[in-house]
CSV table of C-alpha atoms in Angstrom, one decimal:
chain,number,residue,atom,x,y,z
A,1,MET,CA,64.0,10.7,-112.7
A,2,LYS,CA,62.4,10.2,-109.2
A,3,LYS,CA,58.8,9.8,-109.3
A,4,PHE,CA,57.2,13.3,-109.2
A,5,CYS,CA,53.9,15.3,-109.4
A,6,ILE,CA,52.8,18.1,-110.4
A,7,SER,CA,49.5,19.9,-109.3
A,8,ILE,CA,48.1,22.4,-111.1
A,9,SER,CA,45.8,25.3,-109.7
A,10,ARG,CA,45.0,28.2,-112.2
A,11,GLN,CA,42.5,31.4,-112.3
A,12,PHE,CA,39.7,30.7,-115.2
A,13,GLY,CA,40.8,32.3,-118.5
A,14,SER,CA,44.4,32.0,-117.4
A,15,LEU,CA,45.4,29.0,-120.1
A,16,GLY,CA,45.9,26.8,-116.5
A,17,ARG,CA,44.3,23.4,-118.2
A,18,PRO,CA,45.8,23.6,-121.8
A,19,ILE,CA,49.4,24.7,-119.9
A,20,ALA,CA,49.2,21.9,-118.0
A,21,LYS,CA,48.3,19.8,-120.9
A,22,VAL,CA,51.5,20.9,-123.2
A,23,LEU,CA,53.8,20.4,-119.7
A,24,SER,CA,53.0,16.3,-119.2
A,25,GLU,CA,54.0,16.0,-122.6
A,26,LYS,CA,56.8,17.5,-122.3
A,27,LEU,CA,57.4,15.7,-119.3
A,28,GLY,CA,56.7,12.9,-121.1
A,29,VAL,CA,53.8,11.9,-118.4
A,30,ASN,CA,50.4,11.4,-118.0
A,31,TYR,CA,47.9,14.3,-117.6
A,32,TYR,CA,44.5,14.1,-115.3
A,33,ASP,CA,41.9,16.6,-115.3
A,34,ARG,CA,38.0,15.5,-115.9
A,35,ASP,CA,39.5,11.2,-115.7
A,36,ILE,CA,39.9,12.1,-111.8
A,37,VAL,CA,35.7,12.6,-112.1
A,38,GLU,CA,35.2,9.8,-114.5
A,39,MET,CA,37.2,7.2,-112.2
A,40,ALA,CA,36.0,8.6,-109.2
A,41,ALA,CA,32.2,8.7,-110.7
A,42,GLN,CA,32.6,4.3,-111.3
A,43,ARG,CA,33.4,3.5,-107.7
A,44,HIS,CA,30.1,5.3,-106.6
A,45,ASN,CA,27.9,3.8,-109.8
A,46,LEU,CA,27.3,7.1,-111.2
A,47,THR,CA,27.8,8.9,-114.2
A,48,VAL,CA,30.0,11.5,-115.3
A,49,LYS,CA,27.2,13.9,-115.9
A,50,GLU,CA,25.9,13.7,-111.6
A,51,ALA,CA,29.1,13.5,-110.4
A,52,SER,CA,30.3,16.4,-112.2
A,53,ALA,CA,27.0,18.2,-110.6
A,54,MET,CA,27.6,17.7,-107.6
A,55,GLU,CA,31.0,18.5,-107.5
A,56,GLU,CA,29.9,22.1,-109.5
A,57,THR,CA,27.5,22.3,-106.5
A,58,ALA,CA,29.8,21.5,-103.6
A,59,SER,CA,32.2,24.1,-105.2
A,60,LYS,CA,29.2,26.7,-105.0
A,61,PHE,CA,28.7,26.6,-101.0
A,62,ALA,CA,30.2,30.0,-100.1
A,63,PHE,CA,27.4,31.7,-101.9
A,64,MET,CA,24.7,29.1,-102.3
A,65,LYS,CA,22.4,28.4,-99.0
A,66,PHE,CA,20.6,25.3,-98.5
A,67,PRO,CA,19.1,23.2,-100.0
A,68,LEU,CA,21.7,22.6,-102.1
A,69,GLY,CA,20.2,21.9,-105.0
A,70,VAL,CA,21.8,18.2,-106.6
A,71,GLY,CA,23.1,16.1,-104.6
A,72,THR,CA,23.6,16.2,-100.8
A,73,THR,CA,25.8,17.4,-98.9
A,74,ALA,CA,27.5,13.6,-97.5
A,75,ALA,CA,27.4,12.8,-101.1
A,76,GLN,CA,29.3,15.8,-102.4
A,77,ASP,CA,31.9,14.9,-100.0
A,78,LYS,CA,31.7,11.3,-100.8
A,79,LEU,CA,32.4,12.0,-104.0
A,80,PHE,CA,35.5,14.3,-103.2
A,81,GLU,CA,36.9,11.7,-101.0
A,82,ALA,CA,36.3,9.6,-103.9
A,83,GLU,CA,38.5,11.8,-106.0
A,84,ALA,CA,41.3,12.3,-103.8
A,85,ALA,CA,41.5,8.4,-103.1
A,86,VAL,CA,42.1,8.1,-106.9
A,87,ILE,CA,44.7,11.3,-106.6
A,88,ARG,CA,46.7,9.4,-104.3
A,89,GLU,CA,47.0,6.6,-106.0
A,90,VAL,CA,47.9,8.0,-109.1
A,91,ALA,CA,50.0,9.5,-107.8
A,92,ASP,CA,51.6,6.0,-105.8
A,93,ARG,CA,51.5,4.9,-108.8
A,94,GLU,CA,53.3,7.3,-111.7
A,95,SER,CA,54.6,10.1,-112.5
A,96,CYS,CA,52.0,13.6,-113.8
A,97,VAL,CA,50.6,16.2,-113.9
A,98,ILE,CA,46.6,17.0,-111.6
A,99,VAL,CA,44.7,19.9,-112.6
A,100,GLY,CA,42.6,21.1,-110.5
A,101,ARG,CA,40.4,19.3,-107.2
A,102,CYS,CA,42.4,20.5,-104.0
A,103,SER,CA,45.5,18.2,-105.8
A,104,ASP,CA,47.8,20.8,-104.3
A,105,SER,CA,46.2,20.1,-100.6
A,106,ILE,CA,45.9,16.1,-101.1
A,107,LEU,CA,49.5,15.9,-101.8
A,108,GLU,CA,51.5,18.1,-100.1
A,109,ASP,CA,52.9,15.6,-98.1
A,110,PHE,CA,54.0,13.5,-101.1
A,111,GLU,CA,58.1,13.6,-101.2
A,112,HIS,CA,58.6,15.0,-105.1
A,113,HIS,CA,55.7,17.1,-105.4
A,114,LEU,CA,55.1,20.8,-106.8
A,115,SER,CA,52.7,22.4,-106.5
A,116,ILE,CA,52.0,25.4,-109.3
A,117,PHE,CA,49.4,28.1,-109.1
A,118,ILE,CA,48.9,29.8,-112.9
A,119,TYR,CA,47.4,33.3,-113.1
A,120,ALA,CA,46.9,35.7,-115.4
A,121,PRO,CA,46.2,39.6,-115.4
A,122,TYR,CA,42.4,40.2,-115.5
A,123,GLU,CA,42.4,41.8,-118.6
A,124,ASP,CA,44.8,39.0,-120.4
A,125,ARG,CA,42.2,36.4,-119.0
A,126,ILE,CA,39.1,37.7,-120.8
A,127,VAL,CA,41.3,38.1,-124.3
A,128,ASN,CA,41.6,34.5,-123.5
A,129,CYS,CA,37.9,34.0,-122.9
A,130,VAL,CA,36.7,35.6,-125.7
A,131,ASN,CA,40.0,34.6,-128.0
A,132,GLU,CA,40.1,30.8,-126.8
A,133,LEU,CA,37.0,30.4,-125.3
A,134,GLY,CA,34.5,32.1,-128.6
A,135,MET,CA,33.0,34.3,-125.4
A,136,ASP,CA,32.3,37.6,-125.9
A,137,THR,CA,33.7,40.0,-123.5
A,138,LYS,CA,30.5,40.2,-121.5
A,139,GLN,CA,30.0,36.8,-120.4
A,140,ALA,CA,34.4,36.4,-120.1
A,141,LYS,CA,33.9,38.6,-117.2
A,142,LYS,CA,30.6,36.7,-115.6
A,143,MET,CA,32.3,33.1,-115.8
A,144,ILE,CA,35.7,34.6,-114.7
A,145,ALA,CA,33.9,36.2,-111.6
A,146,ASP,CA,32.1,33.2,-111.6
A,147,VAL,CA,34.4,30.3,-111.8
A,148,ASP,CA,37.0,31.9,-109.5
A,149,ARG,CA,33.9,32.5,-107.1
A,150,ALA,CA,33.2,28.7,-107.0
A,151,ARG,CA,36.7,27.7,-107.0
A,152,ASP,CA,37.5,29.6,-104.3
A,153,ALA,CA,34.4,27.9,-102.2
A,154,TYR,CA,35.8,24.5,-103.8
A,155,HIS,CA,38.4,24.8,-101.8
A,156,MET,CA,37.6,26.5,-98.6
A,157,ARG,CA,35.2,24.0,-98.4
A,158,TYR,CA,37.4,21.1,-98.6
A,159,VAL,CA,41.2,22.1,-97.5
A,160,LYS,CA,39.9,25.3,-95.6
A,161,TYR,CA,42.2,27.5,-97.8
A,162,LEU,CA,42.3,29.6,-101.3
A,163,PRO,CA,43.7,28.1,-104.1
A,164,ASN,CA,45.9,30.5,-104.3
A,165,ASP,CA,46.8,30.7,-101.0
A,166,LEU,CA,51.3,31.9,-100.7
A,167,ASN,CA,51.3,28.9,-97.6
A,168,HIS,CA,50.3,26.1,-100.0
A,169,ILE,CA,51.9,27.1,-103.6
A,170,ASP,CA,55.3,26.1,-104.4
A,171,LEU,CA,55.2,28.6,-107.6
A,172,MET,CA,53.3,30.7,-109.2
A,173,VAL,CA,53.5,31.8,-112.9
A,174,ASN,CA,52.2,34.6,-114.8
A,175,SER,CA,50.5,32.9,-118.1
A,176,ALA,CA,50.7,36.2,-120.2
A,177,ALA,CA,54.6,36.8,-119.4
A,178,PHE,CA,54.9,33.5,-122.4
A,179,GLY,CA,52.3,32.4,-123.6
A,180,VAL,CA,50.6,28.4,-123.6
A,181,GLU,CA,53.9,27.0,-124.8
A,182,GLY,CA,56.2,29.1,-123.4
A,183,THR,CA,55.0,28.2,-119.9
A,184,ALA,CA,54.7,25.1,-119.9
A,185,GLU,CA,58.6,24.8,-121.4
A,186,PHE,CA,59.5,27.3,-118.3
A,187,LEU,CA,57.4,24.6,-115.9
A,188,ALA,CA,59.1,21.7,-117.7
A,189,SER,CA,62.9,23.0,-117.1
A,190,LEU,CA,62.5,23.6,-113.3
A,191,ILE,CA,60.9,20.3,-113.3
A,192,ARG,CA,63.5,18.8,-114.6
A,193,GLN,CA,66.1,20.9,-112.9
A,194,LYS,CA,64.2,19.2,-109.6
A,195,PHE,CA,63.3,15.9,-110.8
A,196,PHE,CA,65.4,14.7,-112.9
A,197,ASP,CA,68.9,13.0,-112.2
């Protein structure tokens, strides 16, 4: 088996995070998500809460005006650089699945990297938010709009393209077609063909 890294970008409500978790289990590799923020925060002597606040503020750049609120532009950029360094170190060290944090761009030049974007039709995303996250329909619609905007802004700020830009994605999959388990198994099968000897 070649050492490989899978980066997962996703729409809010597409169940991308649980799919990535199940995928890592099926492949027998580590899964990284919020741990990236924790590791980057430790490097800058920040609490995870402080780092998360800075990260979230940075992601809203596209529709927020200065001043930014929590943290400075320089501090947010420093946190992103620390997260990028952690992502590269993890990918250098081991096979893994990494969710978000512009890992698709950060690892674009890695030899054995696959960039996956998970999406779902809007109505399915609403149903997932209601059934899986316990939101009502109004909350679900607002969260989908807000989080999609924030993720798009974060991506544009740091890598200058949207998370669903086809020029930077190896594979897009509609999670509504197979569900969490089925999507994870479908992806695992493709990844095994590509990277397992």
